[in-house]
PDB file of C-alpha atoms in Angstrom:
ATOM      1  CA  VAL Z   1     103.682  68.401  96.223  1.00  0.00           C
ATOM      2  CA  LEU Z   2     103.641  70.461  99.882  1.00  0.00           C
ATOM      3  CA  LYS Z   3     101.064  68.325 101.969  1.00  0.00           C
ATOM      4  CA  TYR Z   4     101.290  69.777 105.586  1.00  0.00           C
ATOM      5  CA  GLN Z   5      98.779  68.173 108.914  1.00  0.00           C
ATOM      6  CA  LEU Z   6      96.606  70.164 110.398  1.00  0.00           C
ATOM      7  CA  TYR Z   7      93.975  69.576 114.043  1.00  0.00           C
ATOM      8  CA  GLY Z   8      91.216  71.202 114.866  1.00  0.00           C
ATOM      9  CA  SER Z   9      88.589  72.816 113.721  1.00  0.00           C
ATOM     10  CA  SER Z  10      90.483  76.635 113.509  1.00  0.00           C
ATOM     11  CA  GLY Z  11      92.897  75.066 110.647  1.00  0.00           C
ATOM     12  CA  ILE Z  12      89.982  74.579 108.193  1.00  0.00           C
ATOM     13  CA  ASN Z  13      88.844  78.191 108.144  1.00  0.00           C
ATOM     14  CA  ALA Z  14      92.378  79.215 108.575  1.00  0.00           C
ATOM     15  CA  GLU Z  15      94.497  80.293 105.453  1.00  0.00           C
ATOM     16  CA  TYR Z  16      97.652  78.593 105.550  1.00  0.00           C
ATOM     17  CA  GLY Z  17      99.794  81.149 105.965  1.00  0.00           C
ATOM     18  CA  GLU Z  18      98.439  81.277 109.054  1.00  0.00           C
ATOM     19  CA  ASN Z  19      98.769  77.603 110.423  1.00  0.00           C
ATOM     20  CA  ILE Z  20     101.735  76.744 108.437  1.00  0.00           C
ATOM     21  CA  GLN Z  21     105.441  77.723 110.135  1.00  0.00           C
ATOM     22  CA  LEU Z  22     106.762  78.646 106.481  1.00  0.00           C
ATOM     23  CA  PRO Z  23     107.458  81.627 104.568  1.00  0.00           C
ATOM     24  CA  HIS Z  24     105.507  82.400 101.984  1.00  0.00           C
ATOM     25  CA  THR Z  25     108.518  82.482  99.787  1.00  0.00           C
ATOM     26  CA  LEU Z  26     109.356  79.215  99.858  1.00  0.00           C
ATOM     27  CA  LEU Z  27     106.226  78.087  99.843  1.00  0.00           C
ATOM     28  CA  SER Z  28     105.067  80.167  96.634  1.00  0.00           C
ATOM     29  CA  ARG Z  29     107.923  77.827  94.861  1.00  0.00           C
ATOM     30  CA  PHE Z  30     106.050  74.624  95.494  1.00  0.00           C
ATOM     31  CA  ASP Z  31     103.963  72.897  92.276  1.00  0.00           C
ATOM     32  CA  LEU Z  32     100.762  71.389  94.454  1.00  0.00           C
ATOM     33  CA  ILE Z  33      99.730  71.820  98.202  1.00  0.00           C
ATOM     34  CA  PHE Z  34      97.416  69.562  99.926  1.00  0.00           C
ATOM     35  CA  LEU Z  35      96.659  70.160 103.182  1.00  0.00           C
ATOM     36  CA  MET Z  36      95.150  67.166 105.002  1.00  0.00           C
ATOM     37  CA  LEU Z  37      92.765  68.577 107.524  1.00  0.00           C
ATOM     38  CA  ASP Z  38      91.154  66.679 110.537  1.00  0.00           C
ATOM     39  CA  PRO Z  39      87.923  68.219 109.687  1.00  0.00           C
ATOM     40  CA  GLN Z  40      85.621  66.801 112.837  1.00  0.00           C
ATOM     41  CA  ASP Z  41      83.083  65.004 111.487  1.00  0.00           C
ATOM     42  CA  GLU Z  42      81.356  62.002 111.564  1.00  0.00           C
ATOM     43  CA  SER Z  43      81.185  61.425 108.418  1.00  0.00           C
ATOM     44  CA  PHE Z  44      84.722  61.485 107.556  1.00  0.00           C
ATOM     45  CA  ASP Z  45      85.336  59.880 110.708  1.00  0.00           C
ATOM     46  CA  ARG Z  46      83.432  56.314 109.439  1.00  0.00           C
ATOM     47  CA  ARG Z  47      84.676  56.446 106.316  1.00  0.00           C
ATOM     48  CA  LEU Z  48      88.751  56.769 108.027  1.00  0.00           C
ATOM     49  CA  ALA Z  49      87.709  54.242 110.353  1.00  0.00           C
ATOM     50  CA  THR Z  50      86.399  51.699 107.803  1.00  0.00           C
ATOM     51  CA  HIS Z  51      89.662  52.214 105.776  1.00  0.00           C
ATOM     52  CA  LEU Z  52      92.061  51.318 108.659  1.00  0.00           C
ATOM     53  CA  VAL Z  53      90.918  48.372 110.216  1.00  0.00           C
ATOM     54  CA  SER Z  54      90.032  46.485 106.708  1.00  0.00           C
ATOM     55  CA  LEU Z  55      93.689  47.324 106.141  1.00  0.00           C
ATOM     56  CA  TYR Z  56      93.912  44.434 108.887  1.00  0.00           C
ATOM     57  CA  TYR Z  57      91.354  41.701 108.067  1.00  0.00           C
ATOM     58  CA  ARG Z  58      91.732  41.757 103.597  1.00  0.00           C
ATOM     59  CA  ASN Z  59      92.684  38.956 102.602  1.00  0.00           C
ATOM     60  CA  ALA Z  60      95.962  38.176 100.567  1.00  0.00           C
ATOM     61  CA  ALA Z  61      94.537  37.690  96.974  1.00  0.00           C
ATOM     62  CA  ARG Z  62      92.762  41.063  97.672  1.00  0.00           C
ATOM     63  CA  SER Z  63      96.088  42.432  98.753  1.00  0.00           C
ATOM     64  CA  LYS Z  64      97.774  40.850  95.528  1.00  0.00           C
ATOM     65  CA  VAL Z  65      95.726  42.836  93.216  1.00  0.00           C
ATOM     66  CA  GLU Z  66      95.379  45.890  94.381  1.00  0.00           C
ATOM     67  CA  SER Z  67      99.201  46.497  95.372  1.00  0.00           C
ATOM     68  CA  ILE Z  68     102.750  47.065  93.013  1.00  0.00           C
ATOM     69  CA  ASP Z  69     105.758  45.463  94.252  1.00  0.00           C
ATOM     70  CA  SER Z  70     107.907  48.027  95.683  1.00  0.00           C
ATOM     71  CA  GLU Z  71     111.315  46.613  93.094  1.00  0.00           C
ATOM     72  CA  VAL Z  72     108.894  47.014  90.221  1.00  0.00           C
ATOM     73  CA  LEU Z  73     107.816  50.635  91.067  1.00  0.00           C
ATOM     74  CA  ARG Z  74     111.141  51.917  91.722  1.00  0.00           C
ATOM     75  CA  ASP Z  75     112.655  50.506  88.873  1.00  0.00           C
ATOM     76  CA  TYR Z  76     109.657  51.716  86.935  1.00  0.00           C
ATOM     77  CA  ILE Z  77     110.958  55.029  88.037  1.00  0.00           C
ATOM     78  CA  ALA Z  78     114.440  54.917  87.953  1.00  0.00           C
ATOM     79  CA  TYR Z  79     112.875  54.003  84.487  1.00  0.00           C
ATOM     80  CA  ALA Z  80     110.982  56.761  83.091  1.00  0.00           C
ATOM     81  CA  ARG Z  81     113.737  59.477  84.606  1.00  0.00           C
ATOM     82  CA  THR Z  82     116.694  58.361  83.001  1.00  0.00           C
ATOM     83  CA  PHE Z  83     114.896  57.507  79.868  1.00  0.00           C
ATOM     84  CA  ILE Z  84     112.024  59.395  78.994  1.00  0.00           C
ATOM     85  CA  ASN Z  85     112.685  63.472  78.767  1.00  0.00           C
ATOM     86  CA  PRO Z  86     108.768  64.513  77.265  1.00  0.00           C
ATOM     87  CA  ARG Z  87     108.864  67.805  75.411  1.00  0.00           C
ATOM     88  CA  LEU Z  88     105.666  69.681  74.137  1.00  0.00           C
ATOM     89  CA  SER Z  89     103.171  68.954  71.611  1.00  0.00           C
ATOM     90  CA  ASP Z  90     101.774  72.240  69.324  1.00  0.00           C
ATOM     91  CA  GLU Z  91      98.375  70.931  70.944  1.00  0.00           C
ATOM     92  CA  ALA Z  92     100.228  70.691  73.835  1.00  0.00           C
ATOM     93  CA  GLY Z  93     101.497  74.011  74.457  1.00  0.00           C
ATOM     94  CA  GLN Z  94      98.443  75.576  72.846  1.00  0.00           C
ATOM     95  CA  LYS Z  95      96.114  73.888  75.915  1.00  0.00           C
ATOM     96  CA  LEU Z  96      98.182  75.846  78.510  1.00  0.00           C
ATOM     97  CA  ILE Z  97      98.194  79.043  76.784  1.00  0.00           C
ATOM     98  CA  GLN Z  98      94.463  78.688  76.707  1.00  0.00           C
ATOM     99  CA  THR Z  99      94.167  77.055  80.184  1.00  0.00           C
ATOM    100  CA  TYR Z 100      96.836  80.056  81.343  1.00  0.00           C
ATOM    101  CA  VAL Z 101      94.769  82.698  80.140  1.00  0.00           C
ATOM    102  CA  GLN Z 102      91.278  81.229  81.264  1.00  0.00           C
ATOM    103  CA  MET Z 103      92.854  81.151  84.859  1.00  0.00           C
ATOM    104  CA  ARG Z 104      93.608  84.933  84.408  1.00  0.00           C
ATOM    105  CA  LYS Z 105      90.645  85.653  83.885  1.00  0.00           C
ATOM    106  CA  VAL Z 106      88.568  84.262  86.453  1.00  0.00           C
ATOM    107  CA  GLY Z 107      90.077  86.744  89.072  1.00  0.00           C
ATOM    108  CA  MET Z 108      89.280  90.203  86.575  1.00  0.00           C
ATOM    109  CA  GLY Z 109      86.485  90.824  87.629  1.00  0.00           C
ATOM    110  CA  ARG Z 110      86.880  91.292  91.135  1.00  0.00           C
ATOM    111  CA  GLY Z 111      90.031  92.464  91.524  1.00  0.00           C
ATOM    112  CA  THR Z 112      92.031  89.926  92.398  1.00  0.00           C
ATOM    113  CA  VAL Z 113      95.131  87.677  91.012  1.00  0.00           C
ATOM    114  CA  THR Z 114      94.107  84.091  90.179  1.00  0.00           C
ATOM    115  CA  ALA Z 115      97.171  82.854  88.411  1.00  0.00           C
ATOM    116  CA  TYR Z 116     100.914  84.549  87.859  1.00  0.00           C
ATOM    117  CA  PRO Z 117     103.275  82.536  85.136  1.00  0.00           C
ATOM    118  CA  ARG Z 118     104.964  80.555  87.983  1.00  0.00           C
ATOM    119  CA  GLN Z 119     101.101  78.464  87.666  1.00  0.00           C
ATOM    120  CA  LEU Z 120     102.063  78.716  83.944  1.00  0.00           C
ATOM    121  CA  GLU Z 121     105.603  77.162  85.109  1.00  0.00           C
ATOM    122  CA  SER Z 122     103.645  74.492  87.162  1.00  0.00           C
ATOM    123  CA  LEU Z 123     101.792  72.926  84.968  1.00  0.00           C
ATOM    124  CA  ILE Z 124     104.278  72.796  82.429  1.00  0.00           C
ATOM    125  CA  ARG Z 125     106.637  70.367  85.384  1.00  0.00           C
ATOM    126  CA  LEU Z 126     103.153  68.202  86.124  1.00  0.00           C
ATOM    127  CA  ALA Z 127     102.047  68.096  82.363  1.00  0.00           C
ATOM    128  CA  GLU Z 128     105.581  66.582  81.917  1.00  0.00           C
ATOM    129  CA  ALA Z 129     105.578  64.403  85.417  1.00  0.00           C
ATOM    130  CA  HIS Z 130     101.832  63.265  84.110  1.00  0.00           C
ATOM    131  CA  ALA Z 131     103.511  62.513  80.840  1.00  0.00           C
ATOM    132  CA  ARG Z 132     106.902  61.001  81.952  1.00  0.00           C
ATOM    133  CA  MET Z 133     104.537  58.277  84.092  1.00  0.00           C
ATOM    134  CA  ARG Z 134     103.411  57.672  80.930  1.00  0.00           C
ATOM    135  CA  LEU Z 135     106.302  56.897  79.900  1.00  0.00           C
ATOM    136  CA  SER Z 136     105.842  59.281  77.091  1.00  0.00           C
ATOM    137  CA  ASN Z 137     107.670  61.579  75.300  1.00  0.00           C
ATOM    138  CA  VAL Z 138     105.626  63.677  73.969  1.00  0.00           C
ATOM    139  CA  VAL Z 139     103.399  66.194  76.577  1.00  0.00           C
ATOM    140  CA  GLU Z 140      99.711  65.789  75.372  1.00  0.00           C
ATOM    141  CA  GLU Z 141      96.331  68.157  75.615  1.00  0.00           C
ATOM    142  CA  LEU Z 142      95.170  65.055  78.239  1.00  0.00           C
ATOM    143  CA  ASP Z 143      99.102  65.464  80.227  1.00  0.00           C
ATOM    144  CA  VAL Z 144      97.685  68.930  80.201  1.00  0.00           C
ATOM    145  CA  GLU Z 145      94.467  67.748  81.439  1.00  0.00           C
ATOM    146  CA  GLU Z 146      95.852  66.487  84.327  1.00  0.00           C
ATOM    147  CA  ALA Z 147      97.699  68.717  84.909  1.00  0.00           C
ATOM    148  CA  THR Z 148      94.786  71.202  85.459  1.00  0.00           C
ATOM    149  CA  ARG Z 149      92.735  69.193  87.182  1.00  0.00           C
ATOM    150  CA  LEU Z 150      95.878  68.710  89.935  1.00  0.00           C
ATOM    151  CA  HIS Z 151      96.117  72.121  90.100  1.00  0.00           C
ATOM    152  CA  LYS Z 152      92.567  73.417  90.662  1.00  0.00           C
ATOM    153  CA  GLU Z 153      92.519  70.832  93.484  1.00  0.00           C
ATOM    154  CA  ALA Z 154      95.188  72.053  94.806  1.00  0.00           C
ATOM    155  CA  LEU Z 155      94.617  75.787  94.869  1.00  0.00           C
ATOM    156  CA  LYS Z 156      91.137  74.689  96.496  1.00  0.00           C
ATOM    157  CA  GLN Z 157      93.154  74.107  99.529  1.00  0.00           C
ATOM    158  CA  ALA Z 158      95.618  76.340  99.748  1.00  0.00           C
ATOM    159  CA  ALA Z 159      94.934  79.419  97.836  1.00  0.00           C
ATOM    160  CA  THR Z 160      90.959  80.136  98.946  1.00  0.00           C
ATOM    161  CA  ASP Z 161      90.144  82.837 100.799  1.00  0.00           C
ATOM    162  CA  PRO Z 162      87.662  81.392 103.578  1.00  0.00           C
ATOM    163  CA  LYS Z 163      85.690  84.614 104.003  1.00  0.00           C
ATOM    164  CA  THR Z 164      85.438  84.835 100.391  1.00  0.00           C
ATOM    165  CA  GLY Z 165      85.497  81.390  99.356  1.00  0.00           C
ATOM    166  CA  GLN Z 166      87.544  82.376  95.944  1.00  0.00           C
ATOM    167  CA  ILE Z 167      90.614  82.011  95.292  1.00  0.00           C
ATOM    168  CA  ASP Z 168      92.762  84.678  95.996  1.00  0.00           C
ATOM    169  CA  MET Z 169      96.713  83.345  94.292  1.00  0.00           C
ATOM    170  CA  GLU Z 170      98.069  86.074  97.110  1.00  0.00           C
ATOM    171  CA  ILE Z 171      97.564  84.003  99.380  1.00  0.00           C
ATOM    172  CA  LEU Z 172     100.555  82.265  98.372  1.00  0.00           C
ATOM    173  CA  MET Z 173     102.776  84.825  97.204  1.00  0.00           C
ATOM    174  CA  THR Z 174     102.120  86.436 100.685  1.00  0.00           C
ATOM    175  CA  GLY Z 175     101.012  84.640 102.557  1.00  0.00           C
ATOM    176  CA  LEU Z 176      97.073  86.662 103.237  1.00  0.00           C
ATOM    177  CA  SER Z 177      94.065  86.922 101.041  1.00  0.00           C
ATOM    178  CA  ALA Z 178      93.364  90.369 100.086  1.00  0.00           C
ATOM    179  CA  SER Z 179      90.522  90.374 102.756  1.00  0.00           C
ATOM    180  CA  SER Z 180      92.975  89.412 105.806  1.00  0.00           C
ATOM    181  CA  ARG Z 181      95.551  92.041 104.389  1.00  0.00           C
ATOM    182  CA  ALA Z 182      92.478  94.796 105.008  1.00  0.00           C
ATOM    183  CA  LYS Z 183      91.340  93.106 107.800  1.00  0.00           C
ATOM    184  CA  ARG Z 184      95.300  92.983 109.888  1.00  0.00           C
ATOM    185  CA  ALA Z 185      95.278  96.710 108.588  1.00  0.00           C
ATOM    186  CA  GLU Z 186      92.505  97.731 110.260  1.00  0.00           C
ATOM    187  CA  LEU Z 187      93.570  95.956 113.488  1.00  0.00           C
ATOM    188  CA  ALA Z 188      97.267  97.880 113.121  1.00  0.00           C
ATOM    189  CA  LYS Z 189      94.978 101.135 113.605  1.00  0.00           C
ATOM    190  CA  PHE Z 190      93.300 100.391 116.207  1.00  0.00           C
ATOM    191  CA  VAL Z 191      95.744  98.400 118.261  1.00  0.00           C
ATOM    192  CA  LEU Z 192      98.245 102.156 117.247  1.00  0.00           C
ATOM    193  CA  GLN Z 193      94.850 105.138 118.389  1.00  0.00           C
ATOM    194  CA  THR Z 194      94.729 102.433 121.429  1.00  0.00           C
ATOM    195  CA  LEU Z 195      97.755 103.038 122.672  1.00  0.00           C
ATOM    196  CA  LYS Z 196      97.415 106.956 122.085  1.00  0.00           C
ATOM    197  CA  ASN Z 197      94.572 107.080 123.945  1.00  0.00           C
ATOM    198  CA  GLY Z 198      96.300 105.084 127.043  1.00  0.00           C
ATOM    199  CA  ASN Z 199      99.256 107.439 127.161  1.00  0.00           C
ATOM    200  CA  LYS Z 200     101.540 105.589 125.204  1.00  0.00           C
ATOM    201  CA  SER Z 201     102.009 102.707 126.423  1.00  0.00           C
ATOM    202  CA  PHE Z 202     100.237  99.750 128.355  1.00  0.00           C
ATOM    203  CA  LYS Z 203     100.547  96.108 129.498  1.00  0.00           C
ATOM    204  CA  MET Z 204     101.058  92.975 126.831  1.00  0.00           C
ATOM    205  CA  SER Z 205      97.351  91.525 128.836  1.00  0.00           C
ATOM    206  CA  GLU Z 206      96.293  94.874 128.854  1.00  0.00           C
ATOM    207  CA  LEU Z 207      96.840  96.102 125.461  1.00  0.00           C
ATOM    208  CA  TYR Z 208      95.661  92.420 124.044  1.00  0.00           C
ATOM    209  CA  ASP Z 209      92.601  92.376 126.808  1.00  0.00           C
ATOM    210  CA  ALA Z 210      91.577  96.718 125.225  1.00  0.00           C
ATOM    211  CA  CYS Z 211      91.417  95.542 121.861  1.00  0.00           C
ATOM    212  CA  ARG Z 212      89.502  92.563 122.492  1.00  0.00           C
ATOM    213  CA  GLU Z 213      86.972  94.939 123.974  1.00  0.00           C
ATOM    214  CA  GLY Z 214      87.357  97.865 121.279  1.00  0.00           C
ATOM    215  CA  TYR Z 215      87.592  95.883 118.188  1.00  0.00           C
ATOM    216  CA  LYS Z 216      83.621  95.477 117.564  1.00  0.00           C
ATOM    217  CA  ASP Z 217      85.130  93.320 114.277  1.00  0.00           C
ATOM    218  CA  GLY Z 218      87.194  90.187 116.295  1.00  0.00           C
ATOM    219  CA  PHE Z 219      90.856  88.741 115.306  1.00  0.00           C
ATOM    220  CA  THR Z 220      92.631  85.473 116.481  1.00  0.00           C
ATOM    221  CA  GLN Z 221      95.244  85.370 118.926  1.00  0.00           C
ATOM    222  CA  ILE Z 222      97.509  84.539 115.402  1.00  0.00           C
ATOM    223  CA  GLN Z 223      96.058  87.702 113.511  1.00  0.00           C
ATOM    224  CA  TYR Z 224      96.835  89.684 116.899  1.00  0.00           C
ATOM    225  CA  GLU Z 225     100.382  88.272 117.049  1.00  0.00           C
ATOM    226  CA  MET Z 226     101.414  88.969 113.241  1.00  0.00           C
ATOM    227  CA  VAL Z 227     100.048  92.928 113.871  1.00  0.00           C
ATOM    228  CA  LEU Z 228     102.186  93.371 116.706  1.00  0.00           C
ATOM    229  CA  LYS Z 229     104.792  91.584 115.141  1.00  0.00           C
ATOM    230  CA  ASP Z 230     104.100  93.848 111.507  1.00  0.00           C
ATOM    231  CA  LEU Z 231     103.970  97.504 113.916  1.00  0.00           C
ATOM    232  CA  GLN Z 232     107.530  96.776 115.768  1.00  0.00           C
ATOM    233  CA  GLU Z 233     109.547  95.400 112.428  1.00  0.00           C
ATOM    234  CA  GLU Z 234     108.103  99.152 110.675  1.00  0.00           C
ATOM    235  CA  ASN Z 235     108.946 100.844 113.996  1.00  0.00           C
ATOM    236  CA  LYS Z 236     106.021 101.904 114.975  1.00  0.00           C
ATOM    237  CA  ILE Z 237     106.127 100.404 118.664  1.00  0.00           C
ATOM    238  CA  VAL Z 238     108.392  99.057 120.848  1.00  0.00           C
ATOM    239  CA  GLN Z 239     108.350  95.559 123.478  1.00  0.00           C
ATOM    240  CA  THR Z 240     109.869  96.805 126.444  1.00  0.00           C
ATOM    241  CA  GLY Z 241     110.658  93.861 127.917  1.00  0.00           C
ATOM    242  CA  SER Z 242     108.685  90.570 127.959  1.00  0.00           C
ATOM    243  CA  ARG Z 243     105.351  92.469 129.741  1.00  0.00           C
ATOM    244  CA  THR Z 244     104.728  96.272 128.478  1.00  0.00           C
ATOM    245  CA  ILE Z 245     104.120  97.663 125.244  1.00  0.00           C
ATOM    246  CA  ARG Z 246     104.597 101.460 124.010  1.00  0.00           C
ATOM    247  CA  LEU Z 247     104.669 103.745 120.894  1.00  0.00           C
ATOM    248  CA  LYS Z 248     107.713 104.576 119.598  1.00  0.00           C
ATOM    249  CA  ASP Z 249     108.920 107.862 120.674  1.00  0.00           C
ATOM    250  CA  SER Z 250     109.106 109.901 116.965  1.00  0.00           C
TER     251      SER Z 250
END
């Protein structure tokens, strides 16, 4: 499970690839990704403040009821890891198949991928972990249901396209949604055209200002920097020194 904390309002409406500075090839290997956001919402702030303040005045009896002794928890986990080796029941196996097929169907109608075999493998691991937590050597349907619930909650945060509100697994696999990839391609085309119209060379600040003024759909600083990086990797532009960008000679 990966937890990543984002501060400020920009993190809420941006794809995780624009905020988390880790390669998508690594991120796609996590079974669950939860983003810890700071939404700057009064209701959220009040609930959080109430919880934190309550930690300092709750009475000992209440704390004793709500907490688990750390040594007991440590022994419980060690026992489960050592002696519990869950195996899928026939019912759980069929449930996993049905869940995966349904996940795939969600994206078929709109041309996006909503599940890969890697997600099925994640569901199997999560279901096994839930059964192990119950000290059960058999993975049952209830374990699959809980695994599916956790997986869906994680996808709502990490794999939802903020522009469409729909799940796009390409965000996890490539770091970008289909809509973002299309926008990046359009912005890259505009940058190249701007360079051609400006005698093939611009100062960094001038190129940024020209794109800001001429590109009608708007873009973020991160999106702009990603486009420049892509164009350099494709050998279409060259950065000379730290202040000038020019088209690469054919």
